[in-house]
Coordinates of C-alpha atoms in Angstrom, one line a residue:
M3 CA 35.0 4.9 44.6
H4 CA 36.1 4.8 41.0
Q5 CA 34.5 7.2 38.5
F6 CA 35.4 5.2 35.3
P7 CA 32.5 2.6 35.5
V8 CA 30.0 5.5 36.2
L9 CA 31.2 7.3 33.1
L10 CA 30.9 4.1 31.0
S11 CA 27.3 3.7 32.2
L12 CA 26.5 7.3 31.3
I13 CA 28.0 6.9 27.9
A14 CA 26.0 3.7 27.3
V15 CA 22.8 5.4 28.3
S16 CA 23.5 8.3 26.0
V17 CA 24.1 5.9 23.1
L18 CA 20.8 4.1 23.7
L19 CA 18.9 7.3 23.8
M20 CA 20.4 8.4 20.4
V21 CA 19.8 5.1 18.6
T22 CA 16.9 5.3 16.2
P23 CA 15.2 2.2 15.0
V24 CA 14.9 1.7 11.3
I25 CA 11.9 3.6 9.9
G26 CA 10.5 0.7 8.0
Y27 CA 7.4 2.5 6.8
R28 CA 6.5 6.2 6.2
P29 CA 2.9 7.3 5.7
W30 CA 2.1 7.1 2.0
P31 CA 0.6 10.6 1.6
H32 CA 3.9 12.0 2.9
L33 CA 6.3 10.1 0.6
K34 CA 9.9 11.1 0.8
P35 CA 11.9 11.2 -2.5
N36 CA 12.8 7.7 -3.4
S37 CA 13.3 5.4 -6.3
S38 CA 9.6 5.6 -7.3
D39 CA 10.1 9.3 -8.0
L40 CA 13.1 8.7 -10.2
T41 CA 11.3 8.1 -13.5
L42 CA 13.5 7.7 -16.5
G43 CA 12.0 10.2 -18.8
S44 CA 9.1 8.7 -20.8
S45 CA 10.8 5.3 -21.1
K46 CA 10.0 4.1 -17.6
K47 CA 9.0 0.5 -18.0
F48 CA 8.8 -0.9 -14.5
E49 CA 7.4 0.3 -11.2
G50 CA 10.0 2.2 -9.2
S51 CA 12.8 1.2 -11.7
S52 CA 15.9 3.3 -11.5
E53 CA 19.5 2.9 -12.6
F54 CA 20.5 5.1 -9.6
V55 CA 19.4 2.6 -7.0
Q56 CA 21.9 0.1 -5.8
M57 CA 20.7 -2.4 -3.2
R58 CA 23.9 -3.8 -1.7
Y59 CA 24.7 -6.7 0.7
H60 CA 26.8 -5.6 3.7
M61 CA 27.7 -9.1 4.9
G62 CA 25.4 -9.3 7.9
P63 CA 23.0 -12.2 8.6
V64 CA 19.6 -12.7 7.0
L65 CA 16.9 -15.1 7.9
T66 CA 17.5 -18.3 6.0
A67 CA 16.1 -20.7 8.6
N68 CA 12.3 -21.2 8.9
I69 CA 10.9 -17.9 10.2
T70 CA 8.6 -17.8 13.2
V71 CA 6.7 -14.7 14.0
H72 CA 5.8 -14.2 17.7
I73 CA 3.1 -11.6 18.4
V74 CA 2.6 -9.4 21.4
W75 CA -0.9 -8.0 21.4
Y76 CA -0.6 -4.7 23.4
G77 CA -3.9 -3.2 24.5
R78 CA -7.4 -4.3 23.7
W79 CA -7.9 -6.3 20.5
K80 CA -11.0 -7.9 19.0
K81 CA -11.0 -11.5 18.1
S82 CA -11.9 -10.6 14.5
Q83 CA -8.9 -8.2 14.3
K84 CA -6.5 -10.9 15.5
K85 CA -7.9 -13.3 13.0
I86 CA -7.2 -11.0 10.0
I87 CA -3.6 -10.5 11.0
R88 CA -2.9 -14.2 11.9
E89 CA -4.3 -15.3 8.5
F90 CA -2.1 -12.8 6.7
I91 CA 1.1 -14.1 8.4
N92 CA 0.0 -17.7 7.7
S93 CA -0.6 -16.8 4.0
I94 CA 3.0 -15.9 3.4
S95 CA 3.9 -19.5 3.0
A96 CA 0.6 -20.8 1.7
V97 CA 0.9 -22.8 -1.5
D98 CA -2.8 -23.1 -2.3
A99 CA -3.9 -19.5 -2.4
K100 CA -5.4 -18.0 -5.5
H101 CA -3.1 -15.9 -7.7
P102 CA -2.0 -13.2 -7.2
S103 CA -1.1 -14.3 -3.8
V104 CA 0.7 -13.2 -0.7
A105 CA 3.0 -16.2 -1.1
G106 CA 3.9 -15.0 -4.6
W107 CA 4.8 -11.6 -3.2
W108 CA 7.1 -13.2 -0.7
K109 CA 9.0 -14.9 -3.5
T110 CA 10.7 -11.6 -4.3
V111 CA 11.9 -11.5 -0.7
Q112 CA 13.3 -15.0 -1.0
L113 CA 15.7 -13.8 -3.8
Y114 CA 17.9 -12.2 -1.2
T115 CA 20.8 -14.4 0.1
D116 CA 23.5 -14.5 2.8
Q117 CA 27.3 -14.9 2.4
T118 CA 26.9 -18.5 1.6
G119 CA 24.4 -18.0 -1.1
A120 CA 21.5 -19.4 1.0
N121 CA 18.2 -17.7 0.3
I122 CA 15.7 -16.2 2.7
S123 CA 13.4 -18.9 4.0
H124 CA 10.3 -19.9 2.1
T125 CA 8.6 -20.8 5.4
V126 CA 7.1 -18.1 7.6
H127 CA 4.6 -19.2 10.2
L128 CA 2.9 -17.9 13.3
G129 CA 4.5 -18.7 16.5
E130 CA 3.5 -18.0 20.1
E131 CA 1.4 -15.1 21.2
K132 CA 1.2 -12.9 24.3
N133 CA -1.6 -10.6 25.4
D134 CA -0.8 -7.4 27.2
R135 CA -4.4 -6.2 27.5
F136 CA -3.8 -4.1 30.6
Y137 CA -1.2 -1.8 29.1
S138 CA 1.6 -2.9 31.3
H139 CA 3.8 0.1 30.2
G140 CA 1.0 2.6 29.7
K141 CA -0.8 4.0 26.7
K142 CA 2.1 6.2 25.6
L143 CA 5.2 4.2 24.5
T144 CA 8.7 5.4 23.5
R145 CA 11.0 3.5 21.2
L146 CA 12.9 2.2 24.3
S147 CA 9.8 1.3 26.3
I148 CA 8.7 -0.9 23.4
Q149 CA 11.8 -3.0 24.1
S150 CA 10.7 -3.2 27.7
V151 CA 7.3 -4.6 26.6
I152 CA 9.1 -7.3 24.6
K153 CA 11.3 -8.0 27.7
S154 CA 8.1 -8.5 29.7
A155 CA 6.8 -11.0 27.1
V156 CA 10.0 -13.1 26.9
T157 CA 10.6 -13.2 30.7
A158 CA 7.0 -13.6 31.8
S159 CA 6.6 -16.1 34.7
T160 CA 3.8 -17.9 32.8
K161 CA 4.1 -18.9 29.1
P162 CA 6.9 -16.5 28.1
L163 CA 7.5 -16.1 24.4
P164 CA 10.3 -18.4 23.1
I165 CA 13.7 -16.9 22.2
N166 CA 15.4 -17.9 18.9
P167 CA 17.5 -15.1 17.5
S168 CA 18.4 -17.0 14.3
S169 CA 14.8 -17.4 13.1
G170 CA 12.4 -15.8 15.5
L171 CA 10.9 -12.4 15.0
F172 CA 8.9 -10.4 17.5
L173 CA 5.9 -8.4 16.3
L174 CA 4.6 -5.9 18.8
L175 CA 1.2 -4.6 17.7
T176 CA -0.5 -1.7 19.6
S177 CA -4.2 -1.2 19.7
D178 CA -5.9 1.9 18.4
D179 CA -5.8 3.7 21.8
V180 CA -2.0 3.5 22.2
Y181 CA 0.4 6.2 21.0
V182 CA 4.0 5.4 20.2
Q183 CA 6.8 7.9 19.8
D184 CA 6.6 9.4 16.3
F185 CA 3.5 7.5 15.4
C186 CA 1.3 9.2 12.7
G187 CA 3.8 12.0 12.0
Q188 CA 7.0 10.2 10.9
V189 CA 6.1 6.5 11.1
C190 CA 3.4 3.9 11.0
G191 CA 5.8 1.1 12.0
F192 CA 9.5 0.4 12.4
H193 CA 11.9 -2.5 13.0
Y194 CA 15.2 -2.9 14.8
F195 CA 16.7 -5.3 17.3
T196 CA 16.5 -5.4 21.1
F197 CA 19.4 -4.3 23.3
P198 CA 20.9 -6.9 25.7
S199 CA 21.1 -4.2 28.3
I200 CA 17.3 -3.9 28.3
V201 CA 15.9 -7.3 27.1
G202 CA 18.9 -9.5 27.9
Y203 CA 19.1 -10.7 24.2
T204 CA 19.6 -9.3 20.7
L205 CA 16.3 -10.1 19.0
P206 CA 14.9 -8.7 15.8
Y207 CA 11.5 -7.1 16.3
A208 CA 9.0 -4.8 14.7
W209 CA 6.3 -2.5 16.0
V210 CA 3.1 -1.6 14.0
G211 CA 0.3 0.5 15.4
N212 CA -3.5 0.5 14.7
S213 CA -4.2 4.0 13.4
A214 CA -8.0 3.8 13.3
K215 CA -8.5 6.4 16.0
L216 CA -5.3 8.4 15.9
C217 CA -4.5 8.9 12.2
P218 CA -6.3 6.6 9.7
G219 CA -5.9 9.1 6.9
V220 CA -2.1 8.8 7.3
C221 CA -1.4 5.1 8.2
A222 CA -4.5 3.4 6.8
Y223 CA -4.5 5.1 3.4
P224 CA -6.1 4.5 0.9
F225 CA -8.9 3.1 3.2
A226 CA -9.0 6.5 4.8
V227 CA -8.1 9.8 3.4
P228 CA -6.4 12.8 5.0
K229 CA -8.6 15.9 5.4
Y230 CA -6.3 18.0 3.2
M231 CA -6.9 15.6 0.2
T232 CA -10.2 17.1 -0.7
G233 CA -12.1 15.4 -3.5
F234 CA -10.6 12.0 -2.8
K235 CA -12.8 9.2 -1.5
P236 CA -11.4 6.3 0.6
L237 CA -11.4 2.9 -0.9
K238 CA -13.3 0.1 0.7
S239 CA -11.1 -2.2 2.8
P240 CA -11.0 -5.9 2.0
N241 CA -11.7 -7.2 5.5
G242 CA -14.1 -4.5 6.8
D243 CA -11.6 -3.0 9.3
V244 CA -9.9 0.2 8.2
G245 CA -7.3 0.2 10.9
V246 CA -6.3 -3.4 10.7
D247 CA -6.4 -3.5 6.9
G248 CA -4.1 -0.5 6.9
M249 CA -1.8 -2.4 9.3
I250 CA -1.4 -5.4 7.0
S251 CA 0.7 -3.6 4.4
V252 CA 2.9 -2.2 7.2
I253 CA 3.3 -5.6 8.8
G254 CA 4.3 -7.1 5.4
H255 CA 6.7 -4.2 4.9
E256 CA 8.4 -4.9 8.3
I257 CA 8.6 -8.6 8.0
A258 CA 10.2 -8.4 4.6
E259 CA 12.8 -6.0 5.9
L260 CA 13.4 -8.0 9.1
A261 CA 14.1 -11.1 6.9
T262 CA 16.6 -9.3 4.7
N263 CA 18.1 -6.9 7.3
P264 CA 17.4 -8.2 10.8
L265 CA 20.4 -6.5 12.5
V266 CA 20.6 -3.6 10.1
N267 CA 23.9 -4.8 8.6
A268 CA 22.7 -6.9 5.6
W269 CA 20.7 -5.7 2.6
Y270 CA 20.1 -2.0 2.2
A271 CA 20.8 0.9 -0.2
G272 CA 22.7 4.0 0.7
Q273 CA 25.8 4.6 2.8
D274 CA 24.2 5.2 6.2
P275 CA 23.4 2.0 8.3
V276 CA 21.7 4.2 10.9
A277 CA 19.1 5.3 8.3
P278 CA 19.2 2.6 5.6
V279 CA 16.9 2.4 2.6
E280 CA 15.6 -1.1 2.6
I281 CA 13.7 -3.3 0.2
A282 CA 10.3 -2.1 1.1
D283 CA 11.3 1.6 1.5
L284 CA 12.2 1.7 -2.2
C285 CA 8.6 0.8 -3.1
E286 CA 6.6 3.0 -0.8
G287 CA 3.2 3.7 -2.2
I288 CA 3.5 1.1 -5.0
Y289 CA 0.8 -1.5 -4.9
G290 CA 0.3 -2.4 -8.5
T291 CA 1.3 -1.9 -12.2
G292 CA 2.0 1.7 -13.0
G293 CA 2.4 2.7 -9.4
G294 CA 4.8 5.4 -8.4
G295 CA 4.9 9.0 -7.2
S296 CA 1.3 9.7 -6.0
Y297 CA -0.4 6.8 -7.8
T298 CA -0.9 3.4 -6.0
G299 CA -1.0 1.5 -9.3
Q300 CA -3.6 -0.8 -10.7
L301 CA -5.6 -2.6 -8.0
L302 CA -8.3 -5.3 -7.9
N303 CA -11.8 -5.0 -6.7
D304 CA -13.9 -7.7 -5.0
K305 CA -17.5 -8.2 -6.0
D306 CA -18.6 -6.1 -3.0
G307 CA -16.4 -3.2 -4.1
A308 CA -13.5 -3.8 -1.7
T309 CA -10.0 -3.1 -2.9
F310 CA -7.1 -5.5 -2.7
N311 CA -4.0 -6.7 -4.7
M312 CA -3.2 -10.1 -3.1
N313 CA -5.1 -13.2 -2.0
G314 CA -4.4 -15.0 1.2
I315 CA -5.6 -18.4 2.4
R316 CA -9.1 -17.2 3.0
R317 CA -8.9 -13.4 2.8
R318 CA -7.7 -10.7 0.5
Y319 CA -5.2 -8.0 1.3
L320 CA -3.6 -4.8 0.1
V321 CA 0.2 -5.0 0.5
Q322 CA 2.9 -2.8 -1.0
W323 CA 5.4 -4.3 -3.4
V324 CA 9.1 -4.8 -2.6
W325 CA 12.4 -4.2 -4.3
N326 CA 13.8 -6.9 -6.6
H327 CA 17.6 -6.4 -6.5
I328 CA 18.2 -8.7 -9.4
L329 CA 15.9 -6.9 -11.8
N330 CA 16.4 -3.5 -10.1
Y331 CA 12.8 -2.5 -9.8
C332 CA 9.8 -3.1 -7.6
T333 CA 7.8 -6.3 -8.1
G334 CA 4.6 -7.7 -6.8
P335 CA 3.0 -11.2 -6.6
N336 CA 2.5 -11.6 -10.3
A337 CA 6.3 -11.4 -11.1
L338 CA 7.1 -14.8 -9.5
D339 CA 3.7 -16.2 -8.6
Q340 CA 3.6 -19.3 -10.6

């Protein structure tokens, strides 16, 4: 019996255990040093602007074909919660939303191109959905077991999710009673790609969790406030669901980075592809004009006192800005929303 294949298998397993998905979103109250902290003296003109940040293209693929987002609803979800998220995704390509709009925010993402000069697709739409309401892999998930959940969804005997690596994204959303590895402490969501050894295909995916019960003050800020931030009052969420309204910004963050860096070899700053700084990472905590450091920026208020910064088709949302590599600063929906 040859030992060589066994050694290869052990090495492969070791590599899988060491791989860390891209941390696409860090909790706002715990911002790590980034471009928004690099204020240029008193002459800072733009949110997150910095001459030190260099977003570079590393020749990998980006999503230039029409983008389809397939959702796996893991755990128990209310119909009202699903509706908020579905309408946000459908708002990305909406042309008739009131300004400032989610579609206007996406125009900054569209500025990114591939090797041929083709831009990120304008079209983002909701694809197929799969419900995993019985917690097929338990209520505690690791980064690798998340891929197993996706495998179950794409290989299901009835109505499996379709596979299209060139334009399909998989969005795994966990309900408020599910804990995912590093959730609340280090991440509120992340993205990466599936391993063929687990799923059978290389597919771009993202995970985002509902923090309503576990850590709303961390991952649903500013609609909930951490206990240590005494004297601060939470803002009213635009859709009446603190956990889901907090998820929306993380979902936007991840979809923007999946479009521009789906296989972690396209658009990012820094020298380390294992821990790249991507287009939404550079704008963490920035939601409006003047944002940066510990200030979210100027926001809008609905007539009922709810806080938002973008309009969807029928709803309003609070979504963080993204990095504009042409202008070299963070931009929101107003920059290109015309």
